[in-house]
């Protein structure tokens, strides 16, 4: 049987092939000539019954050769200049167990390229130029155990890309790519996985509980990513606290989180408790712990600070139909989450009328009288919580506006008088500036305006308008053509006399 490296991947990928190649070379020189196998040009073929192996490494190939025996069990095509894997390249190769395409320039995998490789156990695609893995790329690989995608330029992996081998995969290597987001929904279903390498990517977060069902996981490498925190996972309980020694049994779990900008507060205490003197995890923050190794920092220094409200909206007045924005800002470590409770005591979430932002703002885009009352913001984090009260007063609409310009006082604080209701409609030309009796605002409510103008004026072609409103010192102005006015401000109707 051919000496396959299908089991464990050697520790030093760069030399992975060369020694093997030389060994191969001698073996194949002996074997190749004797048989009448069709062998692709410049490749070496070996048939040791019942298995057939083809070696075409470093042969300057630009394509996958067409003359490959379809019964091949082992195919090595590393260190060539192959740029694409096509449908026909591996068609009908149902006996293939091991395929190496490492160190080519592959940037393209065409749909169904691997779909006949039902028995394939190991696929090496490391050191190529892949940028995305799509759902259809690996379809049909129903027996895959080892998938090596290290050292590409991957930034995206579709959520169903690994569906055909979720329960068979033992070894997944995604290291040295550009992944900001690992395919977590896929990873949490890799029930047979033993080794997971995701080191040297740009991963910023690990979802809670993602490793819970990976009972066979023995090695997890997340070195050199952008993780600031790592949620504890039931799986990590398998690591014997402080007791791990170099000769630990294979069943234990090896975790590597070094080279991440870890924020060392109480949330990482669990990891501190697992750390041994030879671990390389360091803290990036807070400042007083920065660059220190985990194991040098006493547990008591992994602390969190409860939230403190630093800023919140004062008593807020809004007119019916107008938007309102309530703000609550809190500091703490970790960064507090802010939730809002309505005056009736309900937790407010995003809806068609309300938006709750992570920074603590609550926006109500159309207020109603019922919104009046005391809102409560609750800032909470791992260390505690802190609450604040913001009173919102929603006032009824102003009285019917007078159609003539009246004195405006933009600094007026009190609704309803803070809504300016002058009509000042600018028509084309300059003859209508100022209070123009030919154009009048006859009715104004919180969300509609009725504007009239004489037909004589309209024959001059009314296309533009400008409405200004003042609100507690703010002057907003809206302008546009008539149609837009109607749409944007739900302005009842614009009619003409
Ligand atoms: C694969 O097998 C089918 C059916 O036996 C045949 O038509 C086709 O030409 C084969 N393709 C290759 C690339 O050998
Ligand atoms: C309020 O927000 C909802 C959803 O975001 C939107 O459908 C609705 O048109 C908004 N209303 C106003 C007056 O902006
Ligand atoms: C509500 O929507 C905003 C804007 O789309 C988003 O930033 C925010 O995270 C959402 N809040 C929640 C609690 O989902
Ligand atoms: C919070 O974020 C929202 C949307 O990004 C923004 O409108 C609001 O002004 C922010 N609030 C604060 C207090 O920064
Ligand atoms: C809001 O709370 C303040 C202080 O407790 C109280 O005086 C006020 O009446 C409350 N407002 C409403 C609408 O309940
Ligand atoms: C509108 O203004 C006119 C004079 O400018 C005045 O006679 C009238 O009473 C005003 N109407 C309202 C509703 O204020
Ligand atoms: C407005 O129009 C008058 C004549 O109708 C003209 O004398 C005046 O210069 C114009 N003003 C501006 C600012 O265009």
CSV table of N, CA and C in Angstrom, one decimal, residues 2-141:
chain,number,residue,atom,x,y,z
A,2,UNK,N,0.4,2.2,-0.7
A,2,UNK,CA,1.2,3.4,-0.8
A,2,UNK,C,1.3,4.1,0.5
A,3,UNK,N,2.5,4.7,0.9
A,3,UNK,CA,2.6,5.3,2.2
A,3,UNK,C,1.8,6.7,2.2
A,4,UNK,N,0.7,6.6,2.7
A,4,UNK,CA,-0.2,7.8,2.6
A,4,UNK,C,0.0,8.6,3.8
A,5,UNK,N,-0.2,9.9,3.7
A,5,UNK,CA,-0.1,10.8,4.9
A,5,UNK,C,-1.5,11.2,5.2
A,6,UNK,N,-2.4,10.3,4.9
A,6,UNK,CA,-3.8,10.7,5.1
A,6,UNK,C,-4.2,10.8,6.5
A,7,UNK,N,-3.4,10.2,7.4
A,7,UNK,CA,-3.7,10.2,8.8
A,7,UNK,C,-3.4,11.6,9.4
A,8,UNK,N,-2.3,11.7,10.1
A,8,UNK,CA,-2.0,13.0,10.7
A,8,UNK,C,-1.2,13.8,9.7
A,9,UNK,N,-1.4,15.0,9.7
A,9,UNK,CA,-0.7,15.9,8.9
A,9,UNK,C,0.7,16.1,9.5
A,10,UNK,N,1.8,16.1,8.8
A,10,UNK,CA,3.1,16.3,9.4
A,10,UNK,C,3.1,17.7,9.9
A,11,UNK,N,4.0,17.9,10.9
A,11,UNK,CA,4.1,19.2,11.6
A,11,UNK,C,4.6,20.3,10.7
A,12,UNK,N,5.4,20.0,9.7
A,12,UNK,CA,6.0,21.1,8.9
A,12,UNK,C,5.5,21.0,7.5
A,13,UNK,N,4.5,21.7,7.2
A,13,UNK,CA,3.9,21.6,5.8
A,13,UNK,C,4.8,21.8,4.7
A,14,UNK,N,5.8,22.7,4.9
A,14,UNK,CA,6.7,23.0,3.8
A,14,UNK,C,7.5,21.8,3.3
A,15,UNK,N,7.8,20.9,4.2
A,15,UNK,CA,8.6,19.8,3.8
A,15,UNK,C,7.8,18.6,3.6
A,16,UNK,N,6.5,18.8,3.7
A,16,UNK,CA,5.5,17.7,3.6
A,16,UNK,C,5.8,16.8,2.4
A,17,UNK,N,6.1,17.4,1.3
A,17,UNK,CA,6.1,16.6,0.1
A,17,UNK,C,7.5,16.2,-0.3
A,18,UNK,N,8.5,17.0,-0.1
A,18,UNK,CA,9.7,16.7,-0.7
A,18,UNK,C,10.4,15.3,-0.3
A,19,UNK,N,10.3,15.0,0.9
A,19,UNK,CA,10.9,13.7,1.3
A,19,UNK,C,10.1,12.6,0.7
A,20,UNK,N,8.8,12.8,0.8
A,20,UNK,CA,7.9,11.8,0.2
A,20,UNK,C,8.2,11.6,-1.3
A,21,UNK,N,8.4,12.8,-1.9
A,21,UNK,CA,8.6,12.7,-3.3
A,21,UNK,C,9.8,11.9,-3.7
A,22,UNK,N,10.9,12.1,-3.0
A,22,UNK,CA,12.1,11.4,-3.3
A,22,UNK,C,11.9,9.9,-3.1
A,23,UNK,N,11.3,9.6,-2.1
A,23,UNK,CA,11.0,8.2,-1.8
A,23,UNK,C,10.2,7.6,-2.9
A,24,UNK,N,9.1,8.3,-3.3
A,24,UNK,CA,8.3,8.0,-4.4
A,24,UNK,C,9.0,7.8,-5.7
A,25,UNK,N,9.9,8.7,-5.9
A,25,UNK,CA,10.6,8.7,-7.2
A,25,UNK,C,11.3,7.4,-7.3
A,26,UNK,N,12.0,7.0,-6.3
A,26,UNK,CA,12.8,5.7,-6.4
A,26,UNK,C,11.8,4.6,-6.6
A,27,UNK,N,10.8,4.6,-5.8
A,27,UNK,CA,9.8,3.5,-5.9
A,27,UNK,C,9.2,3.4,-7.3
A,28,UNK,N,8.9,4.5,-7.8
A,28,UNK,CA,8.2,4.6,-9.1
A,28,UNK,C,9.1,4.2,-10.3
A,29,UNK,N,10.4,4.6,-10.1
A,29,UNK,CA,11.3,4.2,-11.2
A,29,UNK,C,11.3,2.7,-11.4
A,30,UNK,N,11.2,2.1,-10.2
A,30,UNK,CA,11.2,0.6,-10.3
A,30,UNK,C,9.9,0.1,-10.9
A,31,UNK,N,8.8,0.7,-10.5
A,31,UNK,CA,7.5,0.1,-10.8
A,31,UNK,C,6.9,0.6,-12.1
A,32,UNK,N,7.2,1.8,-12.5
A,32,UNK,CA,6.4,2.4,-13.6
A,32,UNK,C,6.5,1.7,-14.9
A,33,UNK,N,7.7,1.4,-15.3
A,33,UNK,CA,7.9,0.9,-16.6
A,33,UNK,C,7.3,-0.5,-16.9
A,34,UNK,N,7.3,-1.3,-15.8
A,34,UNK,CA,6.8,-2.7,-16.0
A,34,UNK,C,5.4,-2.9,-16.5
A,35,UNK,N,4.5,-1.9,-16.1
A,35,UNK,CA,3.1,-2.1,-16.4
A,35,UNK,C,2.7,-1.4,-17.7
A,36,UNK,N,1.7,-1.8,-18.2
A,36,UNK,CA,1.2,-1.1,-19.4
A,36,UNK,C,0.1,0.0,-19.1
A,37,UNK,N,0.2,0.6,-17.9
A,37,UNK,CA,-0.7,1.6,-17.6
A,37,UNK,C,-0.6,2.8,-18.5
A,38,UNK,N,-1.7,3.5,-18.8
A,38,UNK,CA,-1.6,4.8,-19.5
A,38,UNK,C,-1.2,5.8,-18.4
A,39,UNK,N,-0.1,6.4,-18.6
A,39,UNK,CA,0.4,7.4,-17.6
A,39,UNK,C,0.5,8.7,-18.2
A,40,UNK,N,0.0,9.8,-17.6
A,40,UNK,CA,0.1,11.1,-18.2
A,40,UNK,C,1.6,11.5,-18.4
A,41,UNK,N,1.8,12.3,-19.4
A,41,UNK,CA,3.2,12.7,-19.7
A,41,UNK,C,3.8,13.3,-18.5
A,42,UNK,N,5.1,13.0,-18.3
A,42,UNK,CA,5.9,13.6,-17.2
A,42,UNK,C,5.5,13.2,-15.8
A,43,UNK,N,4.4,12.4,-15.7
A,43,UNK,CA,4.0,11.9,-14.4
A,43,UNK,C,4.6,10.5,-14.2
A,44,UNK,N,4.5,10.1,-12.9
A,44,UNK,CA,4.9,8.7,-12.7
A,44,UNK,C,3.8,7.9,-12.1
A,45,UNK,N,3.6,6.7,-12.6
A,45,UNK,CA,2.5,6.0,-12.2
A,45,UNK,C,2.9,4.7,-11.6
A,46,UNK,N,2.2,4.2,-10.7
A,46,UNK,CA,2.6,3.0,-10.0
A,46,UNK,C,1.3,2.2,-9.7
A,47,UNK,N,1.5,0.9,-10.1
A,47,UNK,CA,0.4,0.1,-9.8
A,47,UNK,C,0.8,-1.0,-9.0
A,48,UNK,N,0.4,-0.9,-7.7
A,48,UNK,CA,0.7,-2.0,-6.8
A,48,UNK,C,-0.7,-2.6,-6.5
A,49,UNK,N,-0.9,-3.7,-7.2
A,49,UNK,CA,-2.3,-4.2,-7.1
A,49,UNK,C,-2.8,-4.3,-5.7
A,50,UNK,N,-4.0,-3.9,-5.3
A,50,UNK,CA,-5.0,-3.4,-6.3
A,50,UNK,C,-5.0,-1.9,-6.5
A,51,UNK,N,-4.0,-1.2,-5.9
A,51,UNK,CA,-4.2,0.3,-5.9
A,51,UNK,C,-3.3,0.9,-7.0
A,52,UNK,N,-3.8,1.9,-7.5
A,52,UNK,CA,-3.0,2.6,-8.6
A,52,UNK,C,-2.8,4.1,-8.1
A,53,UNK,N,-1.5,4.5,-8.2
A,53,UNK,CA,-1.2,5.8,-7.7
A,53,UNK,C,-0.5,6.6,-8.8
A,54,UNK,N,-0.8,7.8,-8.9
A,54,UNK,CA,-0.2,8.7,-9.9
A,54,UNK,C,0.5,9.9,-9.3
A,55,UNK,N,1.7,10.1,-9.6
A,55,UNK,CA,2.4,11.3,-9.0
A,55,UNK,C,2.8,12.2,-10.1
A,56,UNK,N,2.3,13.4,-10.0
A,56,UNK,CA,2.7,14.4,-11.0
A,56,UNK,C,3.1,15.7,-10.3
A,57,UNK,N,3.9,15.6,-9.3
A,57,UNK,CA,4.3,16.9,-8.6
A,57,UNK,C,5.5,17.5,-9.3
A,58,UNK,N,5.5,18.8,-9.3
A,58,UNK,CA,6.5,19.7,-9.9
A,58,UNK,C,6.8,19.3,-11.3
A,59,UNK,N,5.7,19.2,-12.1
A,59,UNK,CA,5.9,18.8,-13.5
A,59,UNK,C,5.5,19.9,-14.4
A,60,UNK,N,5.3,21.1,-13.9
A,60,UNK,CA,5.0,22.3,-14.7
A,60,UNK,C,3.6,22.2,-15.3
A,61,UNK,N,2.7,21.4,-14.7
A,61,UNK,CA,1.3,21.2,-15.3
A,61,UNK,C,0.6,22.5,-15.2
A,62,UNK,N,-0.2,22.9,-16.3
A,62,UNK,CA,-1.1,24.0,-16.2
A,62,UNK,C,-2.5,23.6,-16.0
A,63,UNK,N,-2.7,22.3,-16.4
A,63,UNK,CA,-4.1,21.7,-16.2
A,63,UNK,C,-4.0,20.4,-15.6
A,64,UNK,N,-5.1,19.9,-15.1
A,64,UNK,CA,-5.1,18.5,-14.6
A,64,UNK,C,-5.1,17.6,-15.9
A,65,UNK,N,-4.1,16.7,-16.0
A,65,UNK,CA,-4.0,15.9,-17.2
A,65,UNK,C,-5.3,15.1,-17.5
A,66,UNK,N,-5.6,15.0,-18.7
A,66,UNK,CA,-6.8,14.3,-19.1
A,66,UNK,C,-6.6,12.7,-19.0
A,67,UNK,N,-5.4,12.3,-19.3
A,67,UNK,CA,-5.1,10.9,-19.4
A,67,UNK,C,-4.8,10.2,-18.0
A,68,UNK,N,-5.6,10.6,-17.1
A,68,UNK,CA,-5.5,9.9,-15.8
A,68,UNK,C,-6.4,8.7,-15.7
A,69,UNK,N,-5.8,7.6,-15.3
A,69,UNK,CA,-6.6,6.3,-15.2
A,69,UNK,C,-7.7,6.6,-14.2
A,70,UNK,N,-8.9,6.3,-14.6
A,70,UNK,CA,-10.1,6.6,-13.8
A,70,UNK,C,-10.1,5.7,-12.5
A,71,UNK,N,-9.3,4.6,-12.5
A,71,UNK,CA,-9.3,3.7,-11.3
A,71,UNK,C,-8.3,4.2,-10.3
A,72,UNK,N,-7.6,5.3,-10.5
A,72,UNK,CA,-6.6,5.7,-9.6
A,72,UNK,C,-7.1,5.9,-8.2
A,73,UNK,N,-6.2,5.5,-7.2
A,73,UNK,CA,-6.6,5.5,-5.8
A,73,UNK,C,-5.9,6.7,-5.2
A,74,UNK,N,-4.8,7.1,-5.7
A,74,UNK,CA,-4.0,8.1,-5.1
A,74,UNK,C,-3.5,9.0,-6.2
A,75,UNK,N,-3.7,10.3,-6.0
A,75,UNK,CA,-3.3,11.3,-7.1
A,75,UNK,C,-2.7,12.5,-6.5
A,76,UNK,N,-1.4,12.7,-6.9
A,76,UNK,CA,-0.7,13.9,-6.3
A,76,UNK,C,-0.3,14.8,-7.4
A,77,UNK,N,-0.8,16.0,-7.3
A,77,UNK,CA,-0.6,17.0,-8.3
A,77,UNK,C,0.0,18.3,-7.7
A,78,UNK,N,0.7,18.2,-6.6
A,78,UNK,CA,1.2,19.4,-5.9
A,78,UNK,C,2.3,20.1,-6.7
A,79,UNK,N,2.5,21.4,-6.4
A,79,UNK,CA,3.6,22.2,-6.9
A,79,UNK,C,3.6,22.2,-8.5
A,80,UNK,N,2.4,22.6,-9.0
A,80,UNK,CA,2.3,22.8,-10.4
A,80,UNK,C,1.7,24.2,-10.6
A,81,UNK,N,1.1,24.5,-11.8
A,81,UNK,CA,0.6,25.8,-12.0
A,81,UNK,C,-0.9,25.7,-12.4
A,82,UNK,N,-1.5,24.7,-11.8
A,82,UNK,CA,-2.9,24.5,-12.1
A,82,UNK,C,-3.8,25.7,-11.6
A,83,UNK,N,-4.7,26.2,-12.4
A,83,UNK,CA,-5.4,27.4,-11.9
A,83,UNK,C,-6.9,27.1,-11.7
A,84,UNK,N,-7.4,26.0,-12.3
A,84,UNK,CA,-8.8,25.7,-12.1
A,84,UNK,C,-9.0,24.2,-12.0
A,85,UNK,N,-10.1,23.8,-11.3
A,85,UNK,CA,-10.5,22.4,-11.2
A,85,UNK,C,-11.8,22.4,-11.9
A,86,UNK,N,-11.9,21.5,-12.9
A,86,UNK,CA,-13.1,21.5,-13.8
A,86,UNK,C,-13.9,20.2,-13.6
A,87,UNK,N,-15.1,20.2,-14.1
A,87,UNK,CA,-16.0,19.1,-13.9
A,87,UNK,C,-15.4,17.8,-14.4
A,88,UNK,N,-14.7,17.8,-15.6
A,88,UNK,CA,-14.3,16.6,-16.2
A,88,UNK,C,-13.0,16.1,-15.6
A,89,UNK,N,-12.3,16.9,-14.8
A,89,UNK,CA,-10.9,16.6,-14.4
A,89,UNK,C,-10.9,15.3,-13.5
A,90,UNK,N,-11.9,15.1,-12.7
A,90,UNK,CA,-11.9,14.0,-11.8
A,90,UNK,C,-13.2,13.1,-12.1
A,91,UNK,N,-13.8,13.3,-13.2
A,91,UNK,CA,-15.0,12.6,-13.5
A,91,UNK,C,-14.8,11.0,-13.4
A,92,UNK,N,-15.7,10.4,-12.9
A,92,UNK,CA,-15.7,8.9,-12.8
A,92,UNK,C,-14.6,8.3,-11.9
A,93,UNK,N,-13.9,9.1,-11.2
A,93,UNK,CA,-12.8,8.6,-10.3
A,93,UNK,C,-13.3,8.1,-9.0
A,94,UNK,N,-14.2,7.1,-9.0
A,94,UNK,CA,-14.9,6.7,-7.8
A,94,UNK,C,-14.0,5.9,-6.9
A,95,UNK,N,-12.8,5.6,-7.3
A,95,UNK,CA,-11.9,4.8,-6.4
A,95,UNK,C,-10.9,5.7,-5.7
A,96,UNK,N,-10.9,7.0,-6.1
A,96,UNK,CA,-9.8,7.9,-5.5
A,96,UNK,C,-10.1,8.1,-4.0
A,97,UNK,N,-9.0,7.9,-3.3
A,97,UNK,CA,-9.0,8.0,-1.8
A,97,UNK,C,-8.3,9.3,-1.4
A,98,UNK,N,-7.3,9.6,-2.2
A,98,UNK,CA,-6.4,10.7,-1.7
A,98,UNK,C,-6.0,11.6,-2.9
A,99,UNK,N,-6.3,12.9,-2.7
A,99,UNK,CA,-6.0,13.8,-3.8
A,99,UNK,C,-5.3,15.0,-3.2
A,100,UNK,N,-4.1,15.3,-3.8
A,100,UNK,CA,-3.3,16.4,-3.4
A,100,UNK,C,-3.2,17.4,-4.5
A,101,UNK,N,-3.6,18.6,-4.2
A,101,UNK,CA,-3.5,19.7,-5.2
A,101,UNK,C,-2.8,20.9,-4.5
A,102,UNK,N,-2.0,20.6,-3.5
A,102,UNK,CA,-1.4,21.7,-2.7
A,102,UNK,C,-0.4,22.5,-3.6
A,103,UNK,N,-0.2,23.7,-3.3
A,103,UNK,CA,0.8,24.5,-3.9
A,103,UNK,C,0.7,24.6,-5.4
A,104,UNK,N,-0.5,25.0,-5.8
A,104,UNK,CA,-0.7,25.3,-7.2
A,104,UNK,C,-1.2,26.8,-7.2
A,105,UNK,N,-1.9,27.2,-8.2
A,105,UNK,CA,-2.4,28.6,-8.2
A,105,UNK,C,-3.9,28.5,-8.5
A,106,UNK,N,-4.6,27.5,-7.9
A,106,UNK,CA,-6.0,27.3,-8.1
A,106,UNK,C,-6.8,28.4,-7.5
A,107,UNK,N,-7.6,29.1,-8.3
A,107,UNK,CA,-8.5,30.1,-7.8
A,107,UNK,C,-9.9,29.8,-8.1
A,108,UNK,N,-10.1,28.7,-8.9
A,108,UNK,CA,-11.4,28.4,-9.3
A,108,UNK,C,-11.8,27.0,-9.2
A,109,UNK,N,-12.9,26.7,-8.6
A,109,UNK,CA,-13.4,25.3,-8.5
A,109,UNK,C,-14.7,25.3,-9.2
A,110,UNK,N,-14.9,24.7,-10.3
A,110,UNK,CA,-16.1,24.7,-11.0
A,110,UNK,C,-17.1,23.8,-10.4
A,111,UNK,N,-18.4,24.1,-10.5
A,111,UNK,CA,-19.4,23.3,-9.8
A,111,UNK,C,-19.3,21.8,-10.2
A,112,UNK,N,-19.5,20.9,-9.2
A,112,UNK,CA,-19.5,19.5,-9.3
A,112,UNK,C,-18.1,18.9,-9.7
A,113,UNK,N,-17.0,19.7,-9.5
A,113,UNK,CA,-15.7,19.3,-9.9
A,113,UNK,C,-15.3,18.0,-9.1
A,114,UNK,N,-15.8,17.9,-7.9
A,114,UNK,CA,-15.4,16.7,-7.1
A,114,UNK,C,-16.6,15.7,-6.9
A,115,UNK,N,-17.6,15.9,-7.7
A,115,UNK,CA,-18.9,15.2,-7.3
A,115,UNK,C,-18.8,13.7,-7.5
A,116,UNK,N,-17.9,13.2,-8.3
A,116,UNK,CA,-17.8,11.7,-8.5
A,116,UNK,C,-16.9,11.1,-7.4
A,117,UNK,N,-16.2,11.9,-6.6
A,117,UNK,CA,-15.2,11.3,-5.7
A,117,UNK,C,-15.9,10.9,-4.4
A,118,UNK,N,-16.7,9.9,-4.5
A,118,UNK,CA,-17.6,9.4,-3.4
A,118,UNK,C,-16.7,8.8,-2.3
A,119,UNK,N,-15.6,8.2,-2.7
A,119,UNK,CA,-14.8,7.6,-1.6
A,119,UNK,C,-13.6,8.4,-1.1
A,120,UNK,N,-13.4,9.6,-1.7
A,120,UNK,CA,-12.3,10.4,-1.3
A,120,UNK,C,-12.2,10.6,0.2
A,121,UNK,N,-11.1,10.4,0.8
A,121,UNK,CA,-10.9,10.6,2.2
A,121,UNK,C,-10.1,11.8,2.5
A,122,UNK,N,-9.2,12.2,1.7
A,122,UNK,CA,-8.3,13.3,2.0
A,122,UNK,C,-8.2,14.2,0.8
A,123,UNK,N,-8.5,15.5,1.0
A,123,UNK,CA,-8.4,16.5,-0.1
A,123,UNK,C,-7.4,17.6,0.4
A,124,UNK,N,-6.3,17.8,-0.3
A,124,UNK,CA,-5.4,18.8,0.1
A,124,UNK,C,-5.4,19.9,-0.9
A,125,UNK,N,-5.8,21.0,-0.5
A,125,UNK,CA,-5.9,22.2,-1.4
A,125,UNK,C,-5.1,23.4,-0.8
A,126,UNK,N,-4.2,23.1,0.1
A,126,UNK,CA,-3.5,24.2,0.8
A,126,UNK,C,-2.6,24.9,-0.2
A,127,UNK,N,-2.2,26.1,0.1
A,127,UNK,CA,-1.4,27.0,-0.7
A,127,UNK,C,-1.8,27.1,-2.1
A,128,UNK,N,-3.1,27.6,-2.2
A,128,UNK,CA,-3.6,27.9,-3.5
A,128,UNK,C,-4.1,29.4,-3.4
A,129,UNK,N,-5.0,29.7,-4.4
A,129,UNK,CA,-5.5,31.1,-4.4
A,129,UNK,C,-7.0,31.2,-4.2
A,130,UNK,N,-7.6,30.3,-3.5
A,130,UNK,CA,-9.0,30.3,-3.3
A,130,UNK,C,-9.5,31.4,-2.5
A,131,UNK,N,-10.5,32.1,-2.8
A,131,UNK,CA,-11.0,33.2,-2.0
A,131,UNK,C,-12.4,32.9,-1.4
A,132,UNK,N,-13.2,32.1,-2.1
A,132,UNK,CA,-14.5,31.7,-1.5
A,132,UNK,C,-14.7,30.3,-1.7
A,133,UNK,N,-15.5,29.7,-0.7
A,133,UNK,CA,-15.9,28.3,-0.9
A,133,UNK,C,-17.4,28.4,-0.9
A,134,UNK,N,-18.0,27.9,-2.0
A,134,UNK,CA,-19.4,28.0,-2.2
A,134,UNK,C,-20.1,26.7,-1.9
A,135,UNK,N,-21.4,26.7,-1.8
A,135,UNK,CA,-22.1,25.5,-1.4
A,135,UNK,C,-21.9,24.3,-2.4
A,136,UNK,N,-21.7,24.6,-3.7
A,136,UNK,CA,-21.6,23.5,-4.6
A,136,UNK,C,-20.2,23.0,-4.8
A,137,UNK,N,-19.2,23.7,-4.3
A,137,UNK,CA,-17.8,23.3,-4.6
A,137,UNK,C,-17.4,21.9,-4.1
A,138,UNK,N,-17.9,21.5,-3.0
A,138,UNK,CA,-17.4,20.2,-2.4
A,138,UNK,C,-18.6,19.2,-2.4
A,139,UNK,N,-19.5,19.4,-3.3
A,139,UNK,CA,-20.7,18.5,-3.3
A,139,UNK,C,-20.2,17.1,-3.8
A,140,UNK,N,-20.7,16.1,-3.1
A,140,UNK,CA,-20.5,14.7,-3.5
A,140,UNK,C,-19.4,14.0,-2.7
A,141,UNK,N,-18.7,14.8,-1.9
A,141,UNK,CA,-17.5,14.2,-1.1
A,141,UNK,C,-18.1,13.5,0.2
